[in-house]
Structures are given as structure tokens and as C-alpha cells.
Amino acid sequence: RLREGATVEFEIGDGRRGVEARNVRLVTGHWSTLGLVDRADLLALDTGCVWGGALSAASLDGAERWSQPCATKGKMPISSKE
């Protein structure tokens, strides 16, 4: 989680919440400390697979969400060669 008092960049705006104030929805990953955030203005999907969490996915056309537990905490390959 974010440290107390910290603000994420998509929350900074003109006194209103950032992306919500612009009537858009931000879809992002690569920020596992946020965890799964699913709200009108933000869909954050990084649920920390590389840290032993889960791999998450979402349907952008609907409300379906999927999550698969990861079995390899800290052992994700950077690249694979077959």
C-alpha cells in the first residue's frame, strides 16, 4: 500500500480526483502495491504475481474479472528460450 500521506499521480488534479474529473477510465498495471482497484475512473490490475500474489485480467467490454494465483514467488523468468 501507499505510505500515509502519499498521493498517486492520477489522483492529482484541479481539486477533484484526477482521471474522474476528466470523465475517462485509466487502465493500468505494473503497480502491485495498489493491488486490484476497480472503480469508475481506475482499473489497476497488478496483483503482485511476481511477489507471490496473483495474475489478474479483466474484460474491457464488461465487468468480468479473472485472477490466477501464482506459484513461483520471486522466480518469474525475465525471458524464456525454447
mmCIF file of C-alpha atoms in Angstrom:
data_model
loop_
_atom_site.group_PDB
_atom_site.id
_atom_site.type_symbol
_atom_site.label_atom_id
_atom_site.label_comp_id
_atom_site.label_asym_id
_atom_site.label_seq_id
_atom_site.Cartn_x
_atom_site.Cartn_y
_atom_site.Cartn_z
ATOM 1 C CA ARG A 1 0.000 0.000 0.000
ATOM 2 C CA LEU A 2 0.988 3.628 -0.334
ATOM 3 C CA ARG A 3 2.688 5.269 2.589
ATOM 4 C CA GLU A 4 0.468 7.504 4.696
ATOM 5 C CA GLY A 5 0.045 10.968 3.163
ATOM 6 C CA ALA A 6 1.250 9.860 -0.292
ATOM 7 C CA THR A 7 -0.775 10.738 -3.403
ATOM 8 C CA VAL A 8 -0.665 8.825 -6.664
ATOM 9 C CA GLU A 9 -0.252 10.919 -9.811
ATOM 10 C CA PHE A 10 -3.648 10.028 -11.284
ATOM 11 C CA GLU A 11 -5.337 11.440 -8.165
ATOM 12 C CA ILE A 12 -3.761 14.891 -8.568
ATOM 13 C CA GLY A 13 -5.921 17.367 -10.410
ATOM 14 C CA ASP A 14 -7.763 20.623 -10.032
ATOM 15 C CA GLY A 15 -9.205 19.882 -6.597
ATOM 16 C CA ARG A 16 -11.221 16.924 -7.911
ATOM 17 C CA ARG A 17 -9.932 13.401 -8.440
ATOM 18 C CA GLY A 18 -7.632 13.361 -11.441
ATOM 19 C CA VAL A 19 -8.953 10.989 -14.118
ATOM 20 C CA GLU A 20 -12.518 11.004 -12.808
ATOM 21 C CA ALA A 21 -12.604 14.785 -13.287
ATOM 22 C CA ARG A 22 -11.820 14.242 -16.987
ATOM 23 C CA ASN A 23 -14.534 11.580 -17.445
ATOM 24 C CA VAL A 24 -12.086 8.869 -18.521
ATOM 25 C CA ARG A 25 -11.081 5.487 -17.115
ATOM 26 C CA LEU A 26 -7.413 4.715 -16.649
ATOM 27 C CA VAL A 27 -6.456 1.042 -17.046
ATOM 28 C CA THR A 28 -3.015 0.208 -15.714
ATOM 29 C CA GLY A 29 -0.735 -2.454 -14.315
ATOM 30 C CA HIS A 30 2.865 -2.508 -13.047
ATOM 31 C CA TRP A 31 1.997 -1.096 -9.618
ATOM 32 C CA SER A 32 1.492 -4.066 -7.330
ATOM 33 C CA THR A 33 1.345 -2.012 -4.134
ATOM 34 C CA LEU A 34 -2.040 -0.688 -5.274
ATOM 35 C CA GLY A 35 -3.425 -4.188 -5.706
ATOM 36 C CA LEU A 36 -6.671 -4.633 -7.605
ATOM 37 C CA VAL A 37 -8.523 -1.314 -7.822
ATOM 38 C CA ASP A 38 -11.776 -1.409 -9.779
ATOM 39 C CA ARG A 39 -13.709 1.841 -9.766
ATOM 40 C CA ALA A 40 -15.368 4.103 -12.331
ATOM 41 C CA ASP A 41 -12.222 6.105 -13.092
ATOM 42 C CA LEU A 42 -9.499 3.470 -12.495
ATOM 43 C CA LEU A 43 -8.838 -0.211 -13.192
ATOM 44 C CA ALA A 44 -5.475 -1.215 -11.723
ATOM 45 C CA LEU A 45 -4.750 -4.877 -12.427
ATOM 46 C CA ASP A 46 -1.323 -5.597 -10.930
ATOM 47 C CA THR A 47 -1.999 -8.026 -8.092
ATOM 48 C CA GLY A 48 1.632 -8.949 -7.454
ATOM 49 C CA CYS A 49 2.158 -12.245 -9.269
ATOM 50 C CA VAL A 50 5.929 -11.869 -9.168
ATOM 51 C CA TRP A 51 5.717 -11.387 -5.370
ATOM 52 C CA GLY A 52 3.541 -14.464 -4.835
ATOM 53 C CA GLY A 53 0.183 -12.769 -5.418
ATOM 54 C CA ALA A 54 -1.979 -13.449 -8.455
ATOM 55 C CA LEU A 55 -2.097 -12.734 -12.172
ATOM 56 C CA SER A 56 -5.242 -10.735 -12.897
ATOM 57 C CA ALA A 57 -7.138 -9.904 -16.085
ATOM 58 C CA ALA A 58 -10.276 -8.014 -16.992
ATOM 59 C CA SER A 59 -12.760 -7.805 -19.811
ATOM 60 C CA LEU A 60 -12.770 -4.222 -21.047
ATOM 61 C CA ASP A 61 -16.223 -4.748 -22.563
ATOM 62 C CA GLY A 62 -17.856 -5.944 -19.364
ATOM 63 C CA ALA A 63 -17.475 -6.476 -15.662
ATOM 64 C CA GLU A 64 -15.746 -9.883 -15.812
ATOM 65 C CA ARG A 65 -12.556 -10.178 -13.787
ATOM 66 C CA TRP A 66 -10.231 -13.173 -13.502
ATOM 67 C CA SER A 67 -7.427 -13.990 -11.114
ATOM 68 C CA GLN A 68 -4.992 -16.894 -11.049
ATOM 69 C CA PRO A 69 -2.724 -17.483 -8.034
ATOM 70 C CA CYS A 70 0.981 -17.521 -8.887
ATOM 71 C CA ALA A 71 3.037 -20.450 -7.704
ATOM 72 C CA THR A 72 6.509 -19.016 -8.196
ATOM 73 C CA LYS A 73 7.084 -16.202 -5.710
ATOM 74 C CA GLY A 74 10.056 -14.163 -6.903
ATOM 75 C CA LYS A 75 11.018 -16.685 -9.595
ATOM 76 C CA MET A 76 9.412 -15.222 -12.713
ATOM 77 C CA PRO A 77 11.729 -15.629 -15.718
ATOM 78 C CA ILE A 78 12.887 -12.427 -17.413
ATOM 79 C CA SER A 79 12.947 -14.242 -20.738
ATOM 80 C CA SER A 80 12.456 -17.779 -21.910
ATOM 81 C CA LYS A 81 14.257 -19.682 -24.623
ATOM 82 C CA GLU A 82 12.739 -22.742 -26.176
#
